[in-house]
Coordinates of C-alpha atoms and ligand atoms in Angstrom, one line a residue:
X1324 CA -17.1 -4.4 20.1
X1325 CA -16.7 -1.1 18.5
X1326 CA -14.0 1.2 19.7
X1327 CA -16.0 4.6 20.1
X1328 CA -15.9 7.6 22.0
X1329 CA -14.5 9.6 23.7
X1330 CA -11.8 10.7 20.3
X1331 CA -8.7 9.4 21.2
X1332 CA -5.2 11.3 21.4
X1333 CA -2.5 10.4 19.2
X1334 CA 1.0 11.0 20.5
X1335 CA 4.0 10.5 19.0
X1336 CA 6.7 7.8 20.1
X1337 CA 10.3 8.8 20.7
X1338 CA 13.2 6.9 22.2
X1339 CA 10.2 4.6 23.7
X1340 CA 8.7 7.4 25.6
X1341 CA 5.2 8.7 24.5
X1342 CA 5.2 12.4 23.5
X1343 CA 2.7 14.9 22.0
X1344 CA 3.6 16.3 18.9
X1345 CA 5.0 20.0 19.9
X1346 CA 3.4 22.2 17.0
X1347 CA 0.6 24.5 17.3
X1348 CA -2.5 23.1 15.2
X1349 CA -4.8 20.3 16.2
X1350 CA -4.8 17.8 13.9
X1351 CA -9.0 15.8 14.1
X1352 CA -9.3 12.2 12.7
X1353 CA -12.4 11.6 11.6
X1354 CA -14.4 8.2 11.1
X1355 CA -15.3 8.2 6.9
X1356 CA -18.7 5.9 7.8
X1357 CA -20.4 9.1 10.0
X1358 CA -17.8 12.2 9.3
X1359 CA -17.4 12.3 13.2
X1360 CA -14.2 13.2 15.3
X1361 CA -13.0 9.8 16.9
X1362 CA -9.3 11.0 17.7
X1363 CA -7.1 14.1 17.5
X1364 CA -3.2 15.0 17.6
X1365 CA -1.0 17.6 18.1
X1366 CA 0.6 18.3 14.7
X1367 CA 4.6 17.4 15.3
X1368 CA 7.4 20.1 13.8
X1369 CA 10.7 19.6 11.9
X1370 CA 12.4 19.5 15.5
X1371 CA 10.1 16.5 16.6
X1372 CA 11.3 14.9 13.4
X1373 CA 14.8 15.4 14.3
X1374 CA 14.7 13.8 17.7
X1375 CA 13.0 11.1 16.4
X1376 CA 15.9 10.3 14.1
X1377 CA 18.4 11.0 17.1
X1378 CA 16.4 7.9 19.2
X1379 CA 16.8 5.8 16.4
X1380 CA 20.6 6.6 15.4
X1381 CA 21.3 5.9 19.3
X1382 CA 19.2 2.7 19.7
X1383 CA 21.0 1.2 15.8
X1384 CA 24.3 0.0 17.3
X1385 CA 22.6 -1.9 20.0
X1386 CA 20.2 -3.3 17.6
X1387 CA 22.4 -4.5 14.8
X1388 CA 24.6 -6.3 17.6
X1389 CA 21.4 -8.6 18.3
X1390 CA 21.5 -12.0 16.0
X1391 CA 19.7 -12.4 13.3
X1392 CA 17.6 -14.8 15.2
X1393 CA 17.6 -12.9 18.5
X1394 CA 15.8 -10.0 16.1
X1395 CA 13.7 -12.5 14.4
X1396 CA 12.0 -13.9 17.8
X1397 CA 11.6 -10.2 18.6
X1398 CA 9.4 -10.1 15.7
X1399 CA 7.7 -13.4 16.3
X1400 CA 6.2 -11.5 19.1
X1401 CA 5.1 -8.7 17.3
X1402 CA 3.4 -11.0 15.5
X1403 CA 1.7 -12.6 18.5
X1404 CA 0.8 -9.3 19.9
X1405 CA -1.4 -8.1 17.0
X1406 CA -3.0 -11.3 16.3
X1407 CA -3.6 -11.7 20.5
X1408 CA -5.2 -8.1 19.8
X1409 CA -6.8 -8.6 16.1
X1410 CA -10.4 -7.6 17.1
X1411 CA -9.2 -4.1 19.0
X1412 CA -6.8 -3.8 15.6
X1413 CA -9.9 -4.5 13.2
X1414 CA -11.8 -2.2 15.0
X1415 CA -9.4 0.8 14.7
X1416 CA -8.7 0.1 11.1
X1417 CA -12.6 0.3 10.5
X1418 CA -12.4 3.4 13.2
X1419 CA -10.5 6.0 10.7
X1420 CA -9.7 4.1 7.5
X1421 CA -13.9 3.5 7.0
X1422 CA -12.7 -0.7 5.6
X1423 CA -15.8 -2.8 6.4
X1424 CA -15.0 -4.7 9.4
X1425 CA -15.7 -8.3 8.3
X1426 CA -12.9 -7.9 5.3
X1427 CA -10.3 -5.9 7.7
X1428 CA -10.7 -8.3 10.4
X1429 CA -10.9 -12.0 8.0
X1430 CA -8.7 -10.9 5.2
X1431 CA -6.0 -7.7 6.2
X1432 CA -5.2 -8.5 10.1
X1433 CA -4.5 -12.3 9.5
X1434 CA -2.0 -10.9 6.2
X1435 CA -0.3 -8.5 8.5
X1436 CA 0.4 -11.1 11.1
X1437 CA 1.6 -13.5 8.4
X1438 CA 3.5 -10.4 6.7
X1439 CA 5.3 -10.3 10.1
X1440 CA 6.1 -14.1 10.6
X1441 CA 7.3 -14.0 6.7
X1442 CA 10.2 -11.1 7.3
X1443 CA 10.8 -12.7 10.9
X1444 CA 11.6 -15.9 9.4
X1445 CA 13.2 -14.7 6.0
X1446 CA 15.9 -12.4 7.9
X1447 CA 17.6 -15.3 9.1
X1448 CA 18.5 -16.5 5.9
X1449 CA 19.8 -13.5 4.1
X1450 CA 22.1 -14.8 0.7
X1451 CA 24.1 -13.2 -1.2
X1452 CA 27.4 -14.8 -3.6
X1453 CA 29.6 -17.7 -2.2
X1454 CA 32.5 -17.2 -1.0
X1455 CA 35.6 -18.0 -3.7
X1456 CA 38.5 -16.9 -5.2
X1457 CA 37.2 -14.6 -8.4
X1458 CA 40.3 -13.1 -7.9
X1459 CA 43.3 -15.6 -8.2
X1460 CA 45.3 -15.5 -4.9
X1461 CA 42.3 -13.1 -3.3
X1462 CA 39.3 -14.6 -1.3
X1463 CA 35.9 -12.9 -1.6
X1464 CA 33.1 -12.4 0.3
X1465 CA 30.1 -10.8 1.0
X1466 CA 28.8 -9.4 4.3
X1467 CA 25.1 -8.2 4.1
X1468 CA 25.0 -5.3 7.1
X1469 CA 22.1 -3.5 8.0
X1470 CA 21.7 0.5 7.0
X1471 CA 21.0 2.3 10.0
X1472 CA 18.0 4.1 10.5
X1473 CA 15.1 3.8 7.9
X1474 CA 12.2 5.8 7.6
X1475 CA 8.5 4.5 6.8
X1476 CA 6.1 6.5 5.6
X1477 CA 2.4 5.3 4.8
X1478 CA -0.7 6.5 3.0
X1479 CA -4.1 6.3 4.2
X1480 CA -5.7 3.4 2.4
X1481 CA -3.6 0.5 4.1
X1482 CA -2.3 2.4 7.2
X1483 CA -1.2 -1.0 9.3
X1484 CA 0.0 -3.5 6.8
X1485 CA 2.0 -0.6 4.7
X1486 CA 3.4 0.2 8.3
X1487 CA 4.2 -3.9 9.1
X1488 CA 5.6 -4.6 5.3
X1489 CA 8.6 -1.7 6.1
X1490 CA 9.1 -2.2 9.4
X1491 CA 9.1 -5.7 9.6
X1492 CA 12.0 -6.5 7.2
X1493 CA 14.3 -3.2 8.2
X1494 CA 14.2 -4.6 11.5
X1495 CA 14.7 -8.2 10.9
X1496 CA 17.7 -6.7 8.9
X1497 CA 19.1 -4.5 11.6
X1498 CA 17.8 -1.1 11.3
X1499 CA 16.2 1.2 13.4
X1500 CA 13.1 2.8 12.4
X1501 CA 11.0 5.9 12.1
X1502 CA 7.1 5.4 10.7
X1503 CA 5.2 8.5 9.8
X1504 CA 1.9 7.7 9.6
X1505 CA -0.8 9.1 6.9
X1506 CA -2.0 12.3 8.4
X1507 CA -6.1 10.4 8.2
X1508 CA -5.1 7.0 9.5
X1509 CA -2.7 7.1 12.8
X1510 CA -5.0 5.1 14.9
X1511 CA -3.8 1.1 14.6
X1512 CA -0.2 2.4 13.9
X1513 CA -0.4 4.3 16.8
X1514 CA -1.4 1.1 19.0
X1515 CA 0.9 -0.7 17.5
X1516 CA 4.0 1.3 18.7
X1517 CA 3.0 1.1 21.7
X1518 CA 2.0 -2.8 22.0
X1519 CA 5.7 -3.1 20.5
X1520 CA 7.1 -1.2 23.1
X1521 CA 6.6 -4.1 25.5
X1522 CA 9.2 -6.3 22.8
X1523 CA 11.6 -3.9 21.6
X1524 CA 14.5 -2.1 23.5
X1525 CA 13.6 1.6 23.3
X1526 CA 14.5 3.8 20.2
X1527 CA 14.5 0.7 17.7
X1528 CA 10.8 1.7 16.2
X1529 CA 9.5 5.2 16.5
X1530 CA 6.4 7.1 14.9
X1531 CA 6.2 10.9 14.6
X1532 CA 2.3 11.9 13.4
X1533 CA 2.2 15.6 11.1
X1534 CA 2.4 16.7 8.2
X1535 CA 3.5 15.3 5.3
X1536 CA 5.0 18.7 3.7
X1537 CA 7.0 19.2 7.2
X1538 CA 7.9 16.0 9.3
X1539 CA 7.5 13.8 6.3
X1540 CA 10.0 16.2 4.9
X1541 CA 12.2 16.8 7.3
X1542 CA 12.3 12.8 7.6
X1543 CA 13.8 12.5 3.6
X1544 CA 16.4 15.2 4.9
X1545 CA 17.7 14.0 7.7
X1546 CA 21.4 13.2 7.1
X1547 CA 20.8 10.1 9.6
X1548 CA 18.4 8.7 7.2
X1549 CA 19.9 6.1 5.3
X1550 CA 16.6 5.1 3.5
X1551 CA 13.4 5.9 2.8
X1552 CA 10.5 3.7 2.1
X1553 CA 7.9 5.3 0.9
X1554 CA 4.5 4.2 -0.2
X1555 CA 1.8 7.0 -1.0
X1556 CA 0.9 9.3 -4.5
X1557 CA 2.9 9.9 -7.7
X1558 CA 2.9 13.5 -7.3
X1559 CA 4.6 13.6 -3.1
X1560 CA 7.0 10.5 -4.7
X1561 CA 8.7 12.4 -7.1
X1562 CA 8.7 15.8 -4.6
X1563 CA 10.7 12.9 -1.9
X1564 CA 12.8 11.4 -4.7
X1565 CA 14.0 15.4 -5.6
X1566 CA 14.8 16.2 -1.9
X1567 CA 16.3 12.5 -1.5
X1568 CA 18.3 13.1 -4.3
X1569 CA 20.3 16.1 -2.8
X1570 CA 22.1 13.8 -0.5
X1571 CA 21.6 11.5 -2.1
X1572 CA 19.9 8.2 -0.3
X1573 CA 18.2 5.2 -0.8
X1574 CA 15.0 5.3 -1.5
X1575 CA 11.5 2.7 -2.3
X1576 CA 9.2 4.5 -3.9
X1577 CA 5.3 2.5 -4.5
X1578 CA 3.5 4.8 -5.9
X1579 CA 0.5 4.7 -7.9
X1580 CA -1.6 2.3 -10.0
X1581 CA -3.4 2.1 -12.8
X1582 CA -4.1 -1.6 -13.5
X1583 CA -5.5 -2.7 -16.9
X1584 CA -7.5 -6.1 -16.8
X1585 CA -7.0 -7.5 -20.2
X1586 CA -10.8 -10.0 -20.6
X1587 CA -10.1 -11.9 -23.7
X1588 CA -13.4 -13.8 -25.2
X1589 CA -12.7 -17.0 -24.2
X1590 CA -12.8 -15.6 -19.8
X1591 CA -14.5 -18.0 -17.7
X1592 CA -17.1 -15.6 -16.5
X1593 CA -18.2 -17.7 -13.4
X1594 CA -14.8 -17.4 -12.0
X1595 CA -14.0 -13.5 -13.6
X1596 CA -16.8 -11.9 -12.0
X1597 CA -16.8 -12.4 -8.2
X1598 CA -13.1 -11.6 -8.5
X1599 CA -13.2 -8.5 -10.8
X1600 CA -16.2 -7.0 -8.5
X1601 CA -13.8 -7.8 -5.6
X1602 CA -11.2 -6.2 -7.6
X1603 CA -13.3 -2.8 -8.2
X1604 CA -14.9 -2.4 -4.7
X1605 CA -12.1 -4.0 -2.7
X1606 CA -11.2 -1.0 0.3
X1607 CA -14.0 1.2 -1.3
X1608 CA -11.5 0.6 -4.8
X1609 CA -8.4 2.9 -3.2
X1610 CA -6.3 0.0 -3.7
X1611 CA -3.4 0.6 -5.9
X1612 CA -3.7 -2.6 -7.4
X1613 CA -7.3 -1.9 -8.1
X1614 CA -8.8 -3.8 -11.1
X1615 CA -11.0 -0.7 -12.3
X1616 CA -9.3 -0.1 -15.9
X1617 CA -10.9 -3.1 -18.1
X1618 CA -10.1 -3.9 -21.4
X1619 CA -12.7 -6.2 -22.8
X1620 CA -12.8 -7.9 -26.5
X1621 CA -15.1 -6.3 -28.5
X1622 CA -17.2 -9.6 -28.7
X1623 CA -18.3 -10.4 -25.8
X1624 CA -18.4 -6.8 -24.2
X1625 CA -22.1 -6.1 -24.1
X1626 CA -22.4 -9.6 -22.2
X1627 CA -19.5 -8.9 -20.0
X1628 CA -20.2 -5.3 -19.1
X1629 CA -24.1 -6.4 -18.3
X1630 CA -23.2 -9.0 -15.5
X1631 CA -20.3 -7.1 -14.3
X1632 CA -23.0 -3.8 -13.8
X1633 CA -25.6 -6.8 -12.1
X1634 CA -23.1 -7.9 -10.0
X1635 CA -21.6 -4.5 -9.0
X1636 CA -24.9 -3.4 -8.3
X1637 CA -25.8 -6.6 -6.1
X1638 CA -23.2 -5.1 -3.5
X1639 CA -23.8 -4.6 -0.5
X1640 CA -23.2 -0.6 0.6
X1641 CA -23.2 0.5 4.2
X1642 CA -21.7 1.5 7.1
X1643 CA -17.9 -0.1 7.3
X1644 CA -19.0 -1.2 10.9
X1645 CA -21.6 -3.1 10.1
X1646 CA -21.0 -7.0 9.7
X1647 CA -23.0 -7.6 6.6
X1648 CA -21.2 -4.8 4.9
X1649 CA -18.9 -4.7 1.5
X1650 CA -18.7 -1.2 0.2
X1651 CA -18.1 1.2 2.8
X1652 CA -16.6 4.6 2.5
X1653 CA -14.3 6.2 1.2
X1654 CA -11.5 8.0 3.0
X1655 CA -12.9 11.9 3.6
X1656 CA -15.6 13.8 1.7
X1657 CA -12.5 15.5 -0.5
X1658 CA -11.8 12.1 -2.0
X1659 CA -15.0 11.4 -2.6
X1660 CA -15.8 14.7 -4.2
X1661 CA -12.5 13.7 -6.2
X1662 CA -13.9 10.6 -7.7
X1663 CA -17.8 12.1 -8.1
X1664 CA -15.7 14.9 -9.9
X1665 CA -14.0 12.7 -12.2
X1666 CA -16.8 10.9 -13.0
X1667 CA -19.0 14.0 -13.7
X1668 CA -16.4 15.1 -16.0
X1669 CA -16.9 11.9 -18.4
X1670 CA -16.6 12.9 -21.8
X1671 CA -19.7 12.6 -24.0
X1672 CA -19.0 9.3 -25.8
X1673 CA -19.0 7.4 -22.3
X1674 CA -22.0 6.3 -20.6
X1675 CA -22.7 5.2 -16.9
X1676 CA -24.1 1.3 -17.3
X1677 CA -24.2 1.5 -13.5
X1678 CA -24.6 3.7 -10.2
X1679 CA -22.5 7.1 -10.8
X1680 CA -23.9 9.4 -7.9
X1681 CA -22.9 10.5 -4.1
X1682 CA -24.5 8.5 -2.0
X1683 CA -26.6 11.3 0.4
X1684 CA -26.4 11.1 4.6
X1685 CA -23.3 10.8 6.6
X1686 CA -20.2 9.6 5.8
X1687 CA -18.3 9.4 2.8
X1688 CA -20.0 7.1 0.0
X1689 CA -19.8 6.9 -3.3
X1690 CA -22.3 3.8 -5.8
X1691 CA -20.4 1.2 -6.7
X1692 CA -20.2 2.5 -10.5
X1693 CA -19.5 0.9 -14.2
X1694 CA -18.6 3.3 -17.1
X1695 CA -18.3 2.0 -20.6
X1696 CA -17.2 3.5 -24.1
X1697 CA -14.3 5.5 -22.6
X1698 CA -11.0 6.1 -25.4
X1699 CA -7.7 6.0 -24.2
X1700 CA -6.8 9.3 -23.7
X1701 CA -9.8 10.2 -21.4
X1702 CA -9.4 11.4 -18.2
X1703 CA -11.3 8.2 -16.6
X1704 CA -8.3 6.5 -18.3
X1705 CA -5.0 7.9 -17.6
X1706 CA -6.1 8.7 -14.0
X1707 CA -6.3 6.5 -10.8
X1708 CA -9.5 7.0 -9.7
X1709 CA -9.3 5.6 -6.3
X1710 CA -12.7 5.2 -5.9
X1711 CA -15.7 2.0 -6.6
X1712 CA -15.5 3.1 -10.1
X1713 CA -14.2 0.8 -13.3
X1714 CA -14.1 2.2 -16.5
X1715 CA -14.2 0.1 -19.8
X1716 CA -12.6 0.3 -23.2
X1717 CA -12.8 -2.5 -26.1
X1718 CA -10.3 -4.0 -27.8
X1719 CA -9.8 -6.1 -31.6
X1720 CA -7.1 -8.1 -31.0
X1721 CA -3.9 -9.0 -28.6
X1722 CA -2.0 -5.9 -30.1
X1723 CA -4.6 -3.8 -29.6
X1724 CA -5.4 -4.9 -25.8
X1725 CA -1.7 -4.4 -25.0
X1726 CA -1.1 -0.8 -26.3
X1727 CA -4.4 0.2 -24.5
X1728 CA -3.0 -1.6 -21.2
X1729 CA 0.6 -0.2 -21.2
X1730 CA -0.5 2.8 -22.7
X1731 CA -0.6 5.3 -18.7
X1732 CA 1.9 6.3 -17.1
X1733 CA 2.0 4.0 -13.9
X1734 CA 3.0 0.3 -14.1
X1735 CA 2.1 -1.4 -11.2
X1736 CA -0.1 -4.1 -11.5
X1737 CA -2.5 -5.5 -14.5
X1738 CA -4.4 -8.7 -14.7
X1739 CA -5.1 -10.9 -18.3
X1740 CA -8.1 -12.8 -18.1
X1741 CA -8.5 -16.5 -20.7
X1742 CA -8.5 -19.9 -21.1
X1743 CA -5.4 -20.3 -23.9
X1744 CA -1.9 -20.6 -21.9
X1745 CA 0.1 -19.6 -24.8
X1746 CA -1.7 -16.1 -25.3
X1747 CA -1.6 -15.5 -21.3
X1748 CA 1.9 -16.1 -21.0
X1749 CA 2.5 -13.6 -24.2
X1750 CA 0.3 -11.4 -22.9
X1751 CA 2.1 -11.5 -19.5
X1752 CA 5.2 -10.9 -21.0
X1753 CA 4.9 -7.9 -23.2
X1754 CA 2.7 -6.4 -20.5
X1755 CA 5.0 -3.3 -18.6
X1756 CA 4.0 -3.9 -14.8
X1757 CA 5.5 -4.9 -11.9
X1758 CA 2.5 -7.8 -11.0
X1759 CA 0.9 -10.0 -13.6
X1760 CA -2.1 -12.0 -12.7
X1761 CA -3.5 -14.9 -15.0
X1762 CA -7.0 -15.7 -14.8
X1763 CA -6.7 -14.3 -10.8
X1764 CA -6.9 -10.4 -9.2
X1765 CA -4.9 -9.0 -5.9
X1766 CA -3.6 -12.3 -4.3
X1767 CA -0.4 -11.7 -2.9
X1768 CA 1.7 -12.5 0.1
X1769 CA 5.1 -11.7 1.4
X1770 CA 6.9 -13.8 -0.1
X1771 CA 6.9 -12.5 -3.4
X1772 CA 8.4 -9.5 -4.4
X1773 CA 5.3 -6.3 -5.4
X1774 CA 6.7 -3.2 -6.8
X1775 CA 5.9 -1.0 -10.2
X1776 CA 7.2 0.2 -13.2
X1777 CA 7.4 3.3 -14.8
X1778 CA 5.8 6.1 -12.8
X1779 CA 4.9 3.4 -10.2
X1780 CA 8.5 3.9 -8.7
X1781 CA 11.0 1.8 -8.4
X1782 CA 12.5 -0.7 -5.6
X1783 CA 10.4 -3.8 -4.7
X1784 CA 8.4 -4.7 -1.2
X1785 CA 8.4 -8.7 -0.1
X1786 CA 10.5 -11.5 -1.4
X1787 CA 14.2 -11.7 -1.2
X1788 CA 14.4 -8.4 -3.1
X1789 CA 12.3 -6.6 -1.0
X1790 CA 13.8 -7.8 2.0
X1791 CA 17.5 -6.9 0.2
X1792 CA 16.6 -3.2 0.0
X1793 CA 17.2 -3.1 3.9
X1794 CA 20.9 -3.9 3.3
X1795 CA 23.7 -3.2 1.8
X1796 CA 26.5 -5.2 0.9
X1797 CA 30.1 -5.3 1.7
X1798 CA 32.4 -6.9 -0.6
X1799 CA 35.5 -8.5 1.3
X1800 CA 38.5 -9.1 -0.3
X1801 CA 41.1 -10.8 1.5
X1802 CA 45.1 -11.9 0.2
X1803 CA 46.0 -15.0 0.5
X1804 CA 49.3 -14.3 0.4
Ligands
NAD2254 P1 0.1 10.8 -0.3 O1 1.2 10.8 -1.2 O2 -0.8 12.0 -0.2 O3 0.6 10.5 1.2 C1 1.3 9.4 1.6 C2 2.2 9.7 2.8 O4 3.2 10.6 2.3 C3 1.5 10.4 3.9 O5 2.0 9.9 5.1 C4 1.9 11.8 3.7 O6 1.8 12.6 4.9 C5 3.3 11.7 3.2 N1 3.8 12.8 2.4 C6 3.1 13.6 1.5 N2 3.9 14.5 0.9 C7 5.2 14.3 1.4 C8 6.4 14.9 1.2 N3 6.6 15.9 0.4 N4 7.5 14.4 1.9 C9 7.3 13.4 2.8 N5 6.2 12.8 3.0 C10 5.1 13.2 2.4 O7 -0.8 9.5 -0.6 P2 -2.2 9.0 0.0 O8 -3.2 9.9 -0.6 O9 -2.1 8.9 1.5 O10 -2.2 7.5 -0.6 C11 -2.8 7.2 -1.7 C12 -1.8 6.9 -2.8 O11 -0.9 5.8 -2.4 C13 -2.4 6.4 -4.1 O12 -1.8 7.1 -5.2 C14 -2.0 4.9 -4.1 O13 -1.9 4.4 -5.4 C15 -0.7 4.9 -3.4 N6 -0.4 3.5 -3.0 C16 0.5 2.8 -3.6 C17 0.8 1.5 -3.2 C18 1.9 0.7 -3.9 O14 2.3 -0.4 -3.3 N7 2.4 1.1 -5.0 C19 0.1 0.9 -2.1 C20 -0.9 1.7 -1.5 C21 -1.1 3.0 -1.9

């Protein structure tokens, strides 16, 4: 069932009443496997912003009087709703975010509808200190209280889960919300407003579609915004953090990867290889957690880098609609003239073992492409690529491997890849990111807390801490006298 034409129109949701956005420009969203128009909105102003924040600051005292479990069965149903819906959500996701439809519909919808019975389930047990008398004669305790209204805004490459991983636990918690949704992506954000209308009392989740520069910004400004999770680039995270910082106001910021996969000669290569070409073309490789930046001992690298380039090769490339697919897309023809850029621009000393080119035709695709002999202050290196592109440097010995892998500015993620315990856990703990893997690449769940280091940002997503950034607590002192 594909979900095709006529384009759609994207509105904006408001105190629980469907609304165009009331600027001037027409916004087109485009699908990356055929460059045509499937859906279209009305770009939203700084006023469209602000009422959006006003429905949420009215619906928040209604909202935080609900019990914890009240909230939580709210969410179960959420929950319910997109997996009773999963094909018409697959099919969107593939519609304007170009992921091949077998992975989006077997792998990202079932996480998003565990993602949402995680935080349903986890915001009923909120902890914090026991109550005691640290204070001779005084009683303490904690109350953990909701925010107020928080503000979600998503990139392109993961438009529903991003969405479901903020809103989900700054519900649970309490808050209202307001999503802005990546200017590329609004379509299964969009639906899923409206599906949650049905559940939630008006004004508890809103989503205002525009710019970035202007909604998004007027969003960070809002004086009613108590905090802002933000997922999206390095650059428009440190341009929020500045304009959050004039309040000032909370902020998550997950920003950028970079992550180094340290292969140390002993890897298992039957297990390594399916994961690490999983790793590279994974969501066309715009995955933050990406495992494009490898870091292979100088031993075995001519027989790693050979069946990495076969099996990259080997990969099926098509239309993200079709079934059989694996690499579709990327995201619009600027990103991949970005990436074919970058690549183009290698320096001298590296040298393409595999693919390298624009694919021609329609859409957006780019070879799924393996670039070895790259130095560590090349471009290939330092940058996130964001593309089906890993690059490879060698290394001597552990010291070596570790100043190559903490040696860029983000800190997000980073895999180490060998059969010796003792040098995994060493490597694991000298390595300066915020997601170690051991002999493994991108498994993770809600459960667990994901967030970077360095200029990855700062605040965590899942696990207890990620569900803690949603509240704030309120230390009680009471006299017992
Ligand atoms: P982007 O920064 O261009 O946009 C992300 C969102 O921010 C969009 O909704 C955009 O409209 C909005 N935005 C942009 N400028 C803004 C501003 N000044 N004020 C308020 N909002 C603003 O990012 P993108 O290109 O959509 O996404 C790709 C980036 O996201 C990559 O760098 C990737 O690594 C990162 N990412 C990080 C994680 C993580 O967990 N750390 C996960 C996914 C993606």
């Amino acid at each position: 069932m594909a979900v095709t034409t006529p384009p759609r129109e994207i509105n904006n949701l408001i105190g629980g009443v469907l609304v165009p956005g009331s600027g001037e420009a027409i916004r087109e969203v485009r699908d990356p496997s055929t460059g045509t128009v499937v859906a279209h909105f009305t770009e939203s102003t700084r006023e469209d912003a602000y009422q959006a924040v006003a429905a949420a600051h009215a619906a928040f005292a209604g909202w935080a009087a609900h019990s914890p479990g009240a909230r939580s069965r709210l969410l179960l149903q959420l929950a319910d709703l997109v997996e009773g819906n999963l094909e018409e959500f697959a099919q969107l996701e593939c519609l304007d975010a170009g992921k091949p439809i077998s992975a989006v519909r077997d792998d990202e919808l079932p996480g998003i509808v565990n993602a949402l019975r995680h935080f349903a389930g986890a915001g009923r047990a909120l902890s914090s200190m026991a109550a005691a008398e640290y204070n001779p004669g005084n009683t303490s305790f904690v109350r953990r209280e909701p925010l107020g209204v928080v503000v979600g805004i998503t990139p392109w490459n993961f438009p529903l889960w991003q969405a479901v991983w903020k809103l989900a636990p700054a519900l649970v918690a309490g808050n209202t919300v307001v999503l802005k949704p990546a200017e590329l992506t609004p379509l299964a954000t969009a639906r899923f407003v409206e599906l949650a209308q049905t559940v939630l009392p008006a004004g508890v989740l809103n989503m205002i579609n525009g710019q970035g520069s202007v909604v998004g910004d007027a969003l960070v400004r809002h004086p009613h915004v108590a905090l802002v999770s933000f997922t999206g680039s390095t650059p428009a995270g440190r341009s929020i953090a500045a304009a959050a910082g004039a309040a000032p106001k909370r902020l998550v910021l997950e920003l950028g990867g970079n992550a180094p996969v340290i292969v140390h000669d002993d890897v298992d290569l039957d297990t390594a290889l399916p994961i690490l070409t999983n790793g590279i073309l994974f969501n066309a490789g715009q995955e933050c957690m990406a495992s494009t930046r490898l870091l292979v001992a100088e031993t075995i690298h001519d027989r790693f880098t050979e069946a990495l380039a076969a099996s990259l090769a080997s990969t099926k490339v098509g239309n993200a609609h079709d079934e059989s697919t694996v690499l579709g897309p990327l995201i619009s023809e600027q990103q991949r003239n970005r990436v074919a850029h970058l690549v183009d621009n290698r320096p001298p000393h590296a040298r393409v073992l595999t693919g390298g080119n624009i694919i021609d035709g329609p859409g957006y695709f780019f070879e799924p492409t393996l670039i070895i002999g790259l130095r560590q202050g090349d471009e290939l290196v330092q940058e996130e690529i964001f593309g089906p592109v890993a690059t490879v440097q060698t290394f001597t010995d552990d010291a070596d491997a570790l100043r190559k892998a903490n040696g860029v500015e983000q800190g997000l993620a980073a895999s180490v890849w060998t059969r010796d315990i003792g040098r995994a856990l060493r490597n694991v703990n000298a390595i300066e990111s915020g997601v170690v893997w051991v002999n493994n690449h991108m498994v993770v769940g809600p459960e667990g807390p994901l967030g970077g280091f360095k200029g990855s940002g700062y605040g965590k997503e899942g696990g207890t801490s990620g569900l803690a950034e949603f509240t704030r607590e309120k230390h009680v002192i009471v006299n017992l006298g």
